[in-house]
Short mmCIF file of C-alpha atoms in Angstrom, two decimals:
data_model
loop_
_atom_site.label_atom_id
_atom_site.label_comp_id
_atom_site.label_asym_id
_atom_site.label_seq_id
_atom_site.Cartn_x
_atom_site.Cartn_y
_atom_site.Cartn_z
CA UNK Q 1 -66.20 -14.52 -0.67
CA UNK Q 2 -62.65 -13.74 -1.78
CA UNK Q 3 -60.78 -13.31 -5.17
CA UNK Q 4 -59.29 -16.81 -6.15
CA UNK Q 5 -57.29 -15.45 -9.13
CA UNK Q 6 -55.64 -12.87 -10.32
CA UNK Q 7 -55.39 -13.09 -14.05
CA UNK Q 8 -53.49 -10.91 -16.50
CA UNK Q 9 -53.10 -11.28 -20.81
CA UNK Q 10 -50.85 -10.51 -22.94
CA UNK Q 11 -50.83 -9.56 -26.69
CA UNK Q 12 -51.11 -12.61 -28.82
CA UNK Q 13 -51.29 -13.42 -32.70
CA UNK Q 14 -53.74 -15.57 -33.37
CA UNK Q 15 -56.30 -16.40 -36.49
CA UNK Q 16 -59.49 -15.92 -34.65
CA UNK Q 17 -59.54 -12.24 -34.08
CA UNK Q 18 -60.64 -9.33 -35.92
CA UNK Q 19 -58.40 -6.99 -34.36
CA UNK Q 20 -56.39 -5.41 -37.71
CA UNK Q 21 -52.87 -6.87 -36.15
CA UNK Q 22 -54.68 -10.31 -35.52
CA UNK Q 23 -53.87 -10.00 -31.76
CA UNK Q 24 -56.00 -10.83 -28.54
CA UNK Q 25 -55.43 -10.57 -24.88
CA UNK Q 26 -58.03 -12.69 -24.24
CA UNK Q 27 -55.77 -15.81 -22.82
CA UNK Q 28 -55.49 -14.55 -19.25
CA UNK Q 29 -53.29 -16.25 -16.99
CA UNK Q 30 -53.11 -16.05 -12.82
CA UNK Q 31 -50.21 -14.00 -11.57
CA UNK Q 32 -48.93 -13.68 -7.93
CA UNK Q 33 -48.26 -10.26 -6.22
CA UNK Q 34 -50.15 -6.94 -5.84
CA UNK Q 35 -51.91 -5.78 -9.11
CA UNK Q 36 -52.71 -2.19 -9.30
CA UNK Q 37 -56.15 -1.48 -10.77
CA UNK Q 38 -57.73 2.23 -11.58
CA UNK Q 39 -59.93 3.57 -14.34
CA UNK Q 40 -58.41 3.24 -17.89
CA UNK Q 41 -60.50 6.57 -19.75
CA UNK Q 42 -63.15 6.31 -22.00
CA UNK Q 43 -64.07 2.86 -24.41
CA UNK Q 44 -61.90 3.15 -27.64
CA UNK Q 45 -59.38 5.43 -25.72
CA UNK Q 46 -58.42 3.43 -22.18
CA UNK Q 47 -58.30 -0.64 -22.33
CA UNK Q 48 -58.11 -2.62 -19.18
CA UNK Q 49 -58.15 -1.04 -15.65
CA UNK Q 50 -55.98 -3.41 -14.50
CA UNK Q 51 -52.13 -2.81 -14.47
CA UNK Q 52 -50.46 -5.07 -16.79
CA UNK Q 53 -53.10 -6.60 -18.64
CA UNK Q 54 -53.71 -6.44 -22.36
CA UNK Q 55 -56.76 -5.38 -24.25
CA UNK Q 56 -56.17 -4.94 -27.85
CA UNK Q 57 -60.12 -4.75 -29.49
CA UNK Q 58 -60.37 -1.44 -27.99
CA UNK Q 59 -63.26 -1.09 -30.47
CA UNK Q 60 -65.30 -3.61 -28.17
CA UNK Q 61 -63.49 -3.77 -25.50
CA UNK Q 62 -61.72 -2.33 -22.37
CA UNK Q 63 -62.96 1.47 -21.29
CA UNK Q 64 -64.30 2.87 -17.82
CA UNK Q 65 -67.36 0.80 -18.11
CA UNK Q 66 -65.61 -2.35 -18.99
CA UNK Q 67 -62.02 -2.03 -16.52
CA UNK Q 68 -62.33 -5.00 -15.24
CA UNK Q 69 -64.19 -8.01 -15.92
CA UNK Q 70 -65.26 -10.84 -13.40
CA UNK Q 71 -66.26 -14.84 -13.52
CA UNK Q 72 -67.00 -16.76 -10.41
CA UNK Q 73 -65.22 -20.12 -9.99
CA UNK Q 74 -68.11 -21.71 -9.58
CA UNK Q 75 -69.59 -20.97 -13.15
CA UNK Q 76 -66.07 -21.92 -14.73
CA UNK Q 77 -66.43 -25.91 -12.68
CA UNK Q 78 -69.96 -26.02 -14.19
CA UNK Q 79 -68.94 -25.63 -17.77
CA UNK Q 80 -65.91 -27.93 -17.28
CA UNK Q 81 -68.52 -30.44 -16.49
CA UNK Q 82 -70.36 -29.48 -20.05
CA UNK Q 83 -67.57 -29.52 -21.87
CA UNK Q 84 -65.43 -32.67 -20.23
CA UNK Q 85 -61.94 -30.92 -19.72
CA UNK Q 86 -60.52 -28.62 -17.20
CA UNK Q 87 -60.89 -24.57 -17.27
CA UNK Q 88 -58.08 -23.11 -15.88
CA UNK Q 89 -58.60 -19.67 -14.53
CA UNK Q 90 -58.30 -16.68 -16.36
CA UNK Q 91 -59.52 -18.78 -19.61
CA UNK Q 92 -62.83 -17.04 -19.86
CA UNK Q 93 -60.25 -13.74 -20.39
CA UNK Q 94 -61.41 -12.88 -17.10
CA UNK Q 95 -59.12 -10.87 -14.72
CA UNK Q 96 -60.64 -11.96 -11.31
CA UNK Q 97 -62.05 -15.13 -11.01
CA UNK Q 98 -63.92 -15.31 -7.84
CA UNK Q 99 -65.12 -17.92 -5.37
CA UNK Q 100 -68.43 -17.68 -3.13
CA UNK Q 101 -69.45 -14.78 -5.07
CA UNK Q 102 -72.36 -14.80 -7.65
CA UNK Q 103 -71.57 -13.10 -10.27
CA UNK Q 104 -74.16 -12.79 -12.57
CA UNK Q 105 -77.06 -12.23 -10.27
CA UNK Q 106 -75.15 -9.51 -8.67
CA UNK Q 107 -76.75 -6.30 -9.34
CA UNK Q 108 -76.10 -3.66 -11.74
CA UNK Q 109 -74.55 -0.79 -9.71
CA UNK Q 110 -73.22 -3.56 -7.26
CA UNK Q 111 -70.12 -2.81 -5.40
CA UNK Q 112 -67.50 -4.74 -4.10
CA UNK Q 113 -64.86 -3.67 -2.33
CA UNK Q 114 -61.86 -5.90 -2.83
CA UNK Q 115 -58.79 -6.17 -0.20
CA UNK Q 116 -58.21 -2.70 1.83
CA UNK Q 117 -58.61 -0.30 -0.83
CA UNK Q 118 -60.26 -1.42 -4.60
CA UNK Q 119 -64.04 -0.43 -4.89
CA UNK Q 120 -65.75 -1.61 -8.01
CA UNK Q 121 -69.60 -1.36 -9.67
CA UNK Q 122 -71.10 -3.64 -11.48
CA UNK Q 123 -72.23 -2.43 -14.92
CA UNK Q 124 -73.12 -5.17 -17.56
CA UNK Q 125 -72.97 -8.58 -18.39
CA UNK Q 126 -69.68 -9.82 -21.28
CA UNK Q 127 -71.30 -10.42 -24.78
CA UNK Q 128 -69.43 -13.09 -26.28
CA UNK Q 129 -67.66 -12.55 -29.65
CA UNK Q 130 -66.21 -14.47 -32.23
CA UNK Q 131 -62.34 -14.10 -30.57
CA UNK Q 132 -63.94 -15.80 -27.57
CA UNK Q 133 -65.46 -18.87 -29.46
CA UNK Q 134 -62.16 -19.29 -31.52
CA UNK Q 135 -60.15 -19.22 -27.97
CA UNK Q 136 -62.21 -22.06 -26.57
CA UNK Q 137 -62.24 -23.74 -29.72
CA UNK Q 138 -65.86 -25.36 -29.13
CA UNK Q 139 -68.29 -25.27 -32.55
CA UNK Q 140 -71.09 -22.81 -31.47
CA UNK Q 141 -69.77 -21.32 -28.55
CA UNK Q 142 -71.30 -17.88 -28.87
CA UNK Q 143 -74.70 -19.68 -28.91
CA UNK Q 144 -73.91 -22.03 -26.35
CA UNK Q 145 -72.42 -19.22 -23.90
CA UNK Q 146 -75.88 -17.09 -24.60
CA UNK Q 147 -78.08 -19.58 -23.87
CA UNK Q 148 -76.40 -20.48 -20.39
CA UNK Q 149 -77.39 -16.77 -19.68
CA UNK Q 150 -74.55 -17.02 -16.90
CA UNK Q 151 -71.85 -14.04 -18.49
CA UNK Q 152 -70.10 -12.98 -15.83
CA UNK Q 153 -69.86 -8.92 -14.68
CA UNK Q 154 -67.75 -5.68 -16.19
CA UNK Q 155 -66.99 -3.37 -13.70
CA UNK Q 156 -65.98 -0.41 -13.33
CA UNK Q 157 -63.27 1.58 -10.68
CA UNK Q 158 -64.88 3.84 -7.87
CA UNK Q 159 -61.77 3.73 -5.98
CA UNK Q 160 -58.33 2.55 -7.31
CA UNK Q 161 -56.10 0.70 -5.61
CA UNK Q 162 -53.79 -2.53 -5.22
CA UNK Q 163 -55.89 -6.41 -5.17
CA UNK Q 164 -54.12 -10.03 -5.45
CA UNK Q 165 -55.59 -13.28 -5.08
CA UNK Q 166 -56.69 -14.05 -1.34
CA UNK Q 167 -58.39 -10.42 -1.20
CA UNK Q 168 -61.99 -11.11 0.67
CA UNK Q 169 -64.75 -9.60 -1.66
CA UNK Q 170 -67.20 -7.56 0.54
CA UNK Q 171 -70.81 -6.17 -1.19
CA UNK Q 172 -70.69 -2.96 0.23
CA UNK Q 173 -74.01 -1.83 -1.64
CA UNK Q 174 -77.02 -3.77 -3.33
CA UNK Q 175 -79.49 -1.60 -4.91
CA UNK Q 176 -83.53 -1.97 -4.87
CA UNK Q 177 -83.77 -2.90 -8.26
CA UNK Q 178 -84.27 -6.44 -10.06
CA UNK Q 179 -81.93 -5.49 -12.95
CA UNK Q 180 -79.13 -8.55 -12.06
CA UNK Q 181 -76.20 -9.51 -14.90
CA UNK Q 182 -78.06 -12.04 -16.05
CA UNK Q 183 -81.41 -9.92 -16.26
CA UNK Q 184 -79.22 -7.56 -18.36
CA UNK Q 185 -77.86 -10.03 -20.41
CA UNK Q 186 -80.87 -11.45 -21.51
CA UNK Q 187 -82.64 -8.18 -22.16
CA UNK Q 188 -79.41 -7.38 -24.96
CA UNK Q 189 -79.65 -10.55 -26.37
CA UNK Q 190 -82.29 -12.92 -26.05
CA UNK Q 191 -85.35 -11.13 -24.50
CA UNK Q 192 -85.81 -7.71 -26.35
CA UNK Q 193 -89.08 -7.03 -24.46
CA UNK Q 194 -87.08 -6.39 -20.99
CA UNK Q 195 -85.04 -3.84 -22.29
CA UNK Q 196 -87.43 -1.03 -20.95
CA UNK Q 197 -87.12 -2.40 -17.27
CA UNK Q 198 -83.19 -2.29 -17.52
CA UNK Q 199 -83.49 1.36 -16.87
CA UNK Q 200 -84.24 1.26 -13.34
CA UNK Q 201 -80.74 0.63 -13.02
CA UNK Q 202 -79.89 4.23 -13.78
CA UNK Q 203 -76.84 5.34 -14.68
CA UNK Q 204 -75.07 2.80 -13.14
CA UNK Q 205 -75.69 0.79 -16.10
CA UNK Q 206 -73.52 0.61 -19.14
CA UNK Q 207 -74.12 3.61 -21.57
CA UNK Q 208 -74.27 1.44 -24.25
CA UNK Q 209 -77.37 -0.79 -22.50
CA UNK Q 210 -79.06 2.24 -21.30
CA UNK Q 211 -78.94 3.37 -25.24
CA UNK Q 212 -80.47 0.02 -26.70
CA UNK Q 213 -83.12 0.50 -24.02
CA UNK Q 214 -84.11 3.48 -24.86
CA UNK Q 215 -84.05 3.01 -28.86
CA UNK Q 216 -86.13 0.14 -27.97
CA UNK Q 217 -89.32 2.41 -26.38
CA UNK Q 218 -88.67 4.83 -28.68
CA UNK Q 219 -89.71 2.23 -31.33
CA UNK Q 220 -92.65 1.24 -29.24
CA UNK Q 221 -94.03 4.88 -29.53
#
């Protein structure tokens, strides 16, 4: 398992975004060299975790439980096999696009430690917006993306810290749960019903999950 890409955005004008300045950092492109990565402070305050990289949605995006956002290679060749063109990395607006790593069944409170120092947990799976579809340009992406149920993982920093491409990726902890990405992902889009059983993830999960789940059984009652 090792980090294929390093991937970094920068703020762009474009007509698909909601952002008030119509920019997006979403178009992420590989870079070479040492990237620094560390918590960025709360959603709405901090953006990306990684040095150097643009999120401007701060409203949806970026944030402690969002730093830094993951898609495995593998995922990226399957959909350039849907769609019939070549996927660059970095153009899911992921910063590290991985290889012999499964990304969305890893665990919620997952970590990986990355190179000699970076430790990172797995929180949630990436909802896909409107920005996103307009990026790809394909009719019905947000549907499309959902329905693959394969999102890819936020993460968050436990220990900051310099990566760049060729890092191994070690798992250095799996919980005893069965709350994976793509469990989570389908409980906060598809599959209301599951949102009770995202809770055994604790509070490794994203606040903003563990606060649909529990709206969700306090309906029930």
């Amino acid at each position: 398992m090792k980090l294929l890409s390093m991937n970094l955005g920068r703020p762009t004008v474009v007509d698909h975004t909601d952002h008030p300045d119509g920019v997006t950092g979403i178009d992420k492109r590989p870079v070479d060299g040492p990237v620094r990565v560390a918590a960025p402070g709360p959603k709405g305050v901090g953006a990306s975790g990684v040095a150097g990289d643009a999120v401007c949605e701060t409203r949806h995006h970026g944030g402690d439980h969002q730093a830094v956002y993951a898609f495995a290679r593998e995922d990226l060749d399957d959909w350039e096999g849907e769609l019939g063109r070549p996927l660059a990395s970095g153009t899911f607006g992921e910063n590290l696009t991985t290889e012999g790593l499964d990304v969305s069944g890893a665990k919620i409170g997952e970590r990986w430690r990355i190179g000699s120092e970076v430790v990172l947990e797995v929180t949630s799976g990436r909802i896909p917006c409107t920005t996103f579809q307009g990026h790809l340009g394909e009719k019905g992406w947000v549907r499309r993306f959902t329905r693959k149920g394969a999102p890819g993982a936020y993460l968050r920093v436990i220990e900051p810290g310099e990566i760049r491409a060729g890092d191994p990726i070690e798992i250095v902890h799996r919980p005893d749960h069965e709350v994976t990405v793509a469990f989570q992902f389908r409980a906060v889009t598809t599959e209301r019903e599951l949102l009770p059983r995202l809770l055994a993830a604790g509070d490794a999960l994203h606040p903003e999950a563990i606060e649909k789940a529990q709206a969700y059984l306090a309906r029930q009652t």
